[in-house]
């Protein structure tokens, strides 16, 4: 298995230069499933080349979708659906595969999708998805780990669906289904993450009738058919925030391009409270580390526009070196502190009680052998490694390859000492530091 070897120092070598942010993984995945809604081609530009994207491409191919992935442009054409079953061996690799359910029901009136199961950060139930589909007339039969869903005779019908808790995936699944349902669907307490706004914008380009985009109430008037579209995928706000923290924690200054601070309203406030300056530029912003010590800041994760749960681990890494004590409360997932024991092995001083972690700032960290446990935790370990004394080895980095395009070369491009090892062999070609 691949590993990263990171060489840090105390004080850390500041990361300096430019990083171009890739398209959003969490926008790309639902957008790809939207291709099932039409028999015409959809072309996505700014599409990140990630393991999760390739995994979903394989599933869509299984359903009969033709795909053409050239550089960062992906064209998908679902001329006809060949297979209505999303098999366990594909769905278990990437839970967002569950997002094929809504489009298949809308287009074909039936689908058999493996229950995605849980993952390291939580049980990840799908009850809110199923509640919504049942309100649209779908009969659901769960058998041997599969959801066998059938739309009513005349197809899905519109419904008012009020979510008891905000769910990104359930909002996306039902939004896509509603575009071809008979009548009007109203999603109340819908998630309004930028990735959902991006999905809605693409669906509207395809001919969908959606009101309330960007708000927590979405009203969708079903239409007969949807057409193809050309759609640029929004920037990955989680990658954006991750590299902004990397600048802050290493005492550096990084210009992030092909992105926007507008995608991260609460994160911006929290990071600025640490003493980091975030200066908007044309096409992005510059993240500059605090001139003095990192200030401790308390955060609580919440659905958009609150602090993103996917940036919780990164902020915690920064807080390990703050001048004082901070707390981080994780309200979205029940088990998203797996980076805590790994950071503590590097000399951090973090304790947890239920959903709250208390971080007492220390003067420096020490390199250690650490392990990636999920998609977002390991980036916090890379940052800690860049600022730690000595060498850090990070194993199980397949988690990172799911969600961060070209990660080690982006970090090397701003002066970070990180190297990928495959079976003990260094892999990184020398790379020109990004020119201004
Ligand atoms: C999406 O997951 C993202 N994944 C996650 O990013 C992100 O952390 C999460 O939204 C929250 O922002 C993608 O977009 C592919 P939810 P999703 O449904 O849709 C509960 C990453 O790192 N819930 O908003 O699965 C659930 O247990 C990933 O890129 C139900 O109870 O998240 C959780 O506590 C990790 N029943 C909360 O809602 C349901 O039917 C939020 O989940 C669905 C969800």
CSV table of C-alpha atoms in Angstrom, one decimal, residues 114-365:
chain,number,residue,atom,x,y,z
A,114,UNK,CA,-27.4,-2.0,-2.5
A,115,UNK,CA,-27.7,-0.4,1.0
A,116,UNK,CA,-24.5,1.6,1.3
A,117,UNK,CA,-23.7,0.6,4.8
A,118,UNK,CA,-21.8,2.7,7.3
A,119,UNK,CA,-18.3,3.9,7.2
A,120,UNK,CA,-15.6,4.9,9.6
A,121,UNK,CA,-17.2,8.2,10.6
A,122,UNK,CA,-20.7,6.9,11.3
A,123,UNK,CA,-23.6,4.6,10.6
A,124,UNK,CA,-24.7,6.8,7.6
A,125,UNK,CA,-28.4,5.7,7.5
A,126,UNK,CA,-30.5,6.4,4.4
A,127,UNK,CA,-33.9,6.6,6.1
A,128,UNK,CA,-34.5,10.2,5.0
A,129,UNK,CA,-33.9,9.2,1.4
A,130,UNK,CA,-36.5,6.4,1.6
A,131,UNK,CA,-39.0,8.5,3.5
A,132,UNK,CA,-39.0,11.0,0.7
A,133,UNK,CA,-39.3,8.4,-2.1
A,134,UNK,CA,-42.2,6.7,-0.3
A,135,UNK,CA,-44.0,10.1,-0.2
A,136,UNK,CA,-43.5,10.3,-4.0
A,137,UNK,CA,-45.4,7.0,-4.3
A,138,UNK,CA,-42.4,4.5,-4.4
A,139,UNK,CA,-42.8,1.1,-2.8
A,140,UNK,CA,-39.7,0.0,-1.1
A,141,UNK,CA,-38.7,-3.6,-0.3
A,142,UNK,CA,-35.5,-4.3,1.5
A,143,UNK,CA,-34.1,-7.7,0.8
A,144,UNK,CA,-30.7,-9.2,1.3
A,145,UNK,CA,-29.1,-5.8,1.7
A,146,UNK,CA,-30.7,-4.3,-1.4
A,147,UNK,CA,-33.4,-1.7,-1.7
A,148,UNK,CA,-35.8,-2.8,-4.4
A,149,UNK,CA,-37.8,0.3,-5.3
A,150,UNK,CA,-40.7,0.7,-7.7
A,151,UNK,CA,-42.4,3.9,-8.7
A,152,UNK,CA,-46.2,3.9,-9.1
A,153,UNK,CA,-47.8,3.0,-12.5
A,154,UNK,CA,-47.9,6.5,-13.8
A,155,UNK,CA,-44.4,7.3,-12.5
A,156,UNK,CA,-43.3,9.3,-9.4
A,157,UNK,CA,-45.7,12.0,-8.2
A,158,UNK,CA,-44.8,15.2,-6.5
A,159,UNK,CA,-45.0,15.5,-2.7
A,160,UNK,CA,-44.2,17.8,0.2
A,161,UNK,CA,-41.2,16.3,2.0
A,162,UNK,CA,-40.0,17.9,5.2
A,163,UNK,CA,-36.7,16.6,6.5
A,164,UNK,CA,-36.5,16.3,10.3
A,165,UNK,CA,-32.7,16.7,10.0
A,166,UNK,CA,-30.7,18.3,7.2
A,167,UNK,CA,-29.3,15.7,4.8
A,168,UNK,CA,-27.1,16.6,1.8
A,169,UNK,CA,-27.5,13.2,0.1
A,170,UNK,CA,-31.3,12.9,0.7
A,171,UNK,CA,-31.8,16.4,-0.7
A,172,UNK,CA,-29.8,15.6,-3.8
A,173,UNK,CA,-31.5,12.2,-4.4
A,174,UNK,CA,-35.0,13.6,-4.0
A,175,UNK,CA,-34.2,16.8,-5.9
A,176,UNK,CA,-33.1,14.8,-8.9
A,177,UNK,CA,-36.2,12.4,-8.7
A,178,UNK,CA,-38.6,15.4,-8.5
A,179,UNK,CA,-37.4,16.9,-11.8
A,180,UNK,CA,-39.3,14.2,-13.7
A,181,UNK,CA,-42.1,13.5,-11.2
A,182,UNK,CA,-45.7,14.3,-12.1
A,183,UNK,CA,-46.7,17.6,-10.4
A,184,UNK,CA,-44.9,19.7,-7.8
A,185,UNK,CA,-42.5,18.6,-5.1
A,186,UNK,CA,-41.5,20.8,-2.1
A,187,UNK,CA,-38.4,19.9,-0.1
A,188,UNK,CA,-38.5,21.6,3.3
A,189,UNK,CA,-35.4,21.9,5.5
A,190,UNK,CA,-33.4,20.9,2.5
A,191,UNK,CA,-29.6,21.1,2.7
A,192,UNK,CA,-28.3,24.2,0.9
A,193,UNK,CA,-24.6,23.4,0.5
A,194,UNK,CA,-22.9,25.0,-2.5
A,195,UNK,CA,-22.7,21.5,-4.1
A,196,UNK,CA,-26.6,21.3,-4.1
A,197,UNK,CA,-26.8,24.7,-5.6
A,198,UNK,CA,-24.4,23.5,-8.3
A,199,UNK,CA,-26.5,20.4,-8.9
A,200,UNK,CA,-29.7,22.5,-9.2
A,201,UNK,CA,-28.1,24.9,-11.6
A,202,UNK,CA,-27.1,22.0,-13.9
A,203,UNK,CA,-30.6,20.5,-13.6
A,204,UNK,CA,-32.1,23.8,-14.6
A,205,UNK,CA,-29.7,23.9,-17.7
A,206,UNK,CA,-31.1,20.5,-18.5
A,207,UNK,CA,-34.6,21.9,-18.5
A,208,UNK,CA,-35.7,21.3,-14.9
A,209,UNK,CA,-38.0,23.7,-13.2
A,210,UNK,CA,-36.6,24.5,-9.7
A,211,UNK,CA,-37.4,27.4,-7.4
A,212,UNK,CA,-35.6,28.4,-4.2
A,213,UNK,CA,-32.1,27.4,-5.3
A,214,UNK,CA,-29.6,28.2,-2.5
A,215,UNK,CA,-32.3,28.2,0.2
A,216,UNK,CA,-33.7,25.4,2.5
A,217,UNK,CA,-37.0,25.2,0.6
A,218,UNK,CA,-36.8,23.8,-2.9
A,219,UNK,CA,-39.9,23.7,-5.1
A,220,UNK,CA,-39.7,21.5,-8.2
A,221,UNK,CA,-42.2,21.4,-11.0
A,222,UNK,CA,-41.8,18.0,-12.8
A,223,UNK,CA,-41.2,18.0,-16.6
A,224,UNK,CA,-41.6,15.3,-19.2
A,225,UNK,CA,-38.0,15.1,-20.3
A,226,UNK,CA,-34.6,16.6,-19.6
A,227,UNK,CA,-32.0,17.4,-22.2
A,228,UNK,CA,-28.2,17.4,-22.1
A,229,UNK,CA,-26.0,20.3,-20.9
A,230,UNK,CA,-22.4,21.6,-20.6
A,231,UNK,CA,-21.6,22.4,-16.9
A,232,UNK,CA,-18.4,23.6,-15.2
A,233,UNK,CA,-18.1,22.0,-11.8
A,234,UNK,CA,-17.7,24.4,-8.8
A,235,UNK,CA,-14.5,24.5,-6.9
A,236,UNK,CA,-13.8,22.1,-4.1
A,237,UNK,CA,-14.4,24.2,-0.9
A,238,UNK,CA,-13.0,21.4,1.3
A,239,UNK,CA,-9.8,21.3,-0.6
A,240,UNK,CA,-9.7,25.1,-0.6
A,241,UNK,CA,-10.1,25.2,3.2
A,242,UNK,CA,-7.5,22.4,3.7
A,243,UNK,CA,-4.8,24.3,1.9
A,244,UNK,CA,-5.7,27.6,3.6
A,245,UNK,CA,-5.1,25.8,6.9
A,246,UNK,CA,-1.8,24.4,5.5
A,247,UNK,CA,-0.6,28.0,4.9
A,248,UNK,CA,-1.7,29.0,8.4
A,249,UNK,CA,-0.1,26.1,10.3
A,250,UNK,CA,3.3,26.4,8.5
A,251,UNK,CA,3.6,30.2,8.9
A,252,UNK,CA,3.4,30.5,5.1
A,253,UNK,CA,1.4,32.3,2.4
A,254,UNK,CA,-0.4,30.5,-0.4
A,255,UNK,CA,-2.5,31.9,-3.2
A,256,UNK,CA,-5.4,29.6,-3.9
A,257,UNK,CA,-6.7,29.9,-7.4
A,258,UNK,CA,-9.8,28.6,-9.3
A,259,UNK,CA,-11.9,29.0,-6.1
A,260,UNK,CA,-13.7,31.5,-3.9
A,261,UNK,CA,-13.9,32.5,-0.3
A,262,UNK,CA,-17.6,32.9,-0.8
A,263,UNK,CA,-17.9,29.1,-0.6
A,264,UNK,CA,-16.7,29.1,3.0
A,265,UNK,CA,-18.5,31.9,5.0
A,266,UNK,CA,-18.2,30.5,8.5
A,267,UNK,CA,-14.8,28.8,7.9
A,268,UNK,CA,-13.5,32.2,6.8
A,269,UNK,CA,-14.5,33.8,10.1
A,270,UNK,CA,-13.1,31.0,12.2
A,271,UNK,CA,-9.7,30.9,10.4
A,272,UNK,CA,-9.4,34.7,10.5
A,273,UNK,CA,-10.0,34.5,14.2
A,274,UNK,CA,-6.8,32.5,14.5
A,275,UNK,CA,-4.9,35.5,13.2
A,276,UNK,CA,-4.7,34.2,9.6
A,277,UNK,CA,-5.4,36.8,6.9
A,278,UNK,CA,-7.5,35.8,3.9
A,279,UNK,CA,-7.3,38.3,1.1
A,280,UNK,CA,-9.7,37.9,-1.9
A,281,UNK,CA,-8.0,38.0,-5.3
A,282,UNK,CA,-9.4,37.7,-8.9
A,283,UNK,CA,-10.2,34.0,-9.0
A,284,UNK,CA,-9.5,33.0,-5.4
A,285,UNK,CA,-7.7,34.4,-2.4
A,286,UNK,CA,-4.4,34.5,-0.5
A,287,UNK,CA,-4.1,32.8,2.9
A,288,UNK,CA,-1.4,34.2,5.0
A,289,UNK,CA,-0.4,32.8,8.4
A,290,UNK,CA,-0.7,34.7,11.6
A,291,UNK,CA,2.2,37.1,12.2
A,292,UNK,CA,2.4,36.0,15.8
A,293,UNK,CA,1.1,32.9,17.6
A,294,UNK,CA,-1.9,31.0,16.4
A,295,UNK,CA,-4.9,32.1,18.4
A,296,UNK,CA,-7.2,29.4,19.9
A,297,UNK,CA,-10.7,29.4,18.4
A,298,UNK,CA,-13.8,27.3,19.3
A,299,UNK,CA,-15.8,25.7,16.4
A,300,UNK,CA,-19.0,23.7,16.2
A,301,UNK,CA,-19.7,21.9,12.9
A,302,UNK,CA,-23.2,22.5,11.3
A,303,UNK,CA,-25.0,22.2,8.0
A,304,UNK,CA,-24.2,24.9,5.5
A,305,UNK,CA,-23.7,27.8,6.0
A,306,UNK,CA,-22.3,26.6,9.3
A,307,UNK,CA,-18.8,25.3,9.9
A,308,UNK,CA,-18.2,22.3,7.5
A,309,UNK,CA,-17.7,19.0,9.2
A,310,UNK,CA,-15.4,18.1,6.4
A,311,UNK,CA,-13.0,20.8,7.6
A,312,UNK,CA,-13.1,19.8,11.3
A,313,UNK,CA,-10.0,17.7,11.3
A,314,UNK,CA,-7.9,20.3,9.5
A,315,UNK,CA,-8.8,23.0,11.9
A,316,UNK,CA,-8.0,20.7,14.8
A,317,UNK,CA,-4.5,20.2,13.5
A,318,UNK,CA,-4.1,24.0,13.5
A,319,UNK,CA,-5.4,24.3,17.1
A,320,UNK,CA,-2.8,21.8,18.4
A,321,UNK,CA,-0.2,24.6,18.0
A,322,UNK,CA,-2.5,27.4,19.2
A,323,UNK,CA,-1.5,29.7,22.1
A,324,UNK,CA,-4.2,28.4,24.5
A,325,UNK,CA,-7.1,26.0,24.7
A,326,UNK,CA,-9.9,25.5,22.1
A,327,UNK,CA,-12.8,23.2,21.7
A,328,UNK,CA,-14.3,21.5,18.6
A,329,UNK,CA,-17.8,20.1,18.7
A,330,UNK,CA,-18.8,17.7,15.9
A,331,UNK,CA,-22.6,17.7,15.5
A,332,UNK,CA,-23.0,16.0,12.1
A,333,UNK,CA,-21.3,12.6,12.5
A,334,UNK,CA,-21.0,10.4,15.6
A,335,UNK,CA,-17.5,9.2,15.1
A,336,UNK,CA,-15.4,11.9,13.5
A,337,UNK,CA,-12.5,12.2,16.0
A,338,UNK,CA,-10.4,9.4,14.7
A,339,UNK,CA,-7.6,11.8,14.0
A,340,UNK,CA,-7.3,12.6,17.7
A,341,UNK,CA,-5.3,9.6,18.8
A,342,UNK,CA,-3.1,10.0,15.7
A,343,UNK,CA,-2.4,13.7,16.5
A,344,UNK,CA,-1.8,12.9,20.1
A,345,UNK,CA,0.9,10.4,19.0
A,346,UNK,CA,2.6,13.4,17.4
A,347,UNK,CA,2.6,15.2,20.8
A,348,UNK,CA,-0.7,17.0,20.6
A,349,UNK,CA,-2.7,17.4,23.7
A,350,UNK,CA,-6.3,16.6,22.8
A,351,UNK,CA,-9.0,15.1,25.0
A,352,UNK,CA,-12.5,14.2,23.9
A,353,UNK,CA,-15.8,13.9,25.7
A,354,UNK,CA,-18.8,12.8,23.6
A,355,UNK,CA,-18.9,15.0,20.6
A,356,UNK,CA,-16.5,17.7,21.9
A,357,UNK,CA,-12.7,17.7,21.7
A,358,UNK,CA,-10.6,20.0,23.9
A,359,UNK,CA,-7.3,21.0,22.4
A,360,UNK,CA,-4.6,22.4,24.6
A,361,UNK,CA,-2.0,24.1,22.4
A,362,UNK,CA,1.6,22.8,22.6
A,363,UNK,CA,4.8,24.4,21.5
A,364,UNK,CA,5.7,21.8,18.8
A,365,UNK,CA,4.8,18.4,17.4
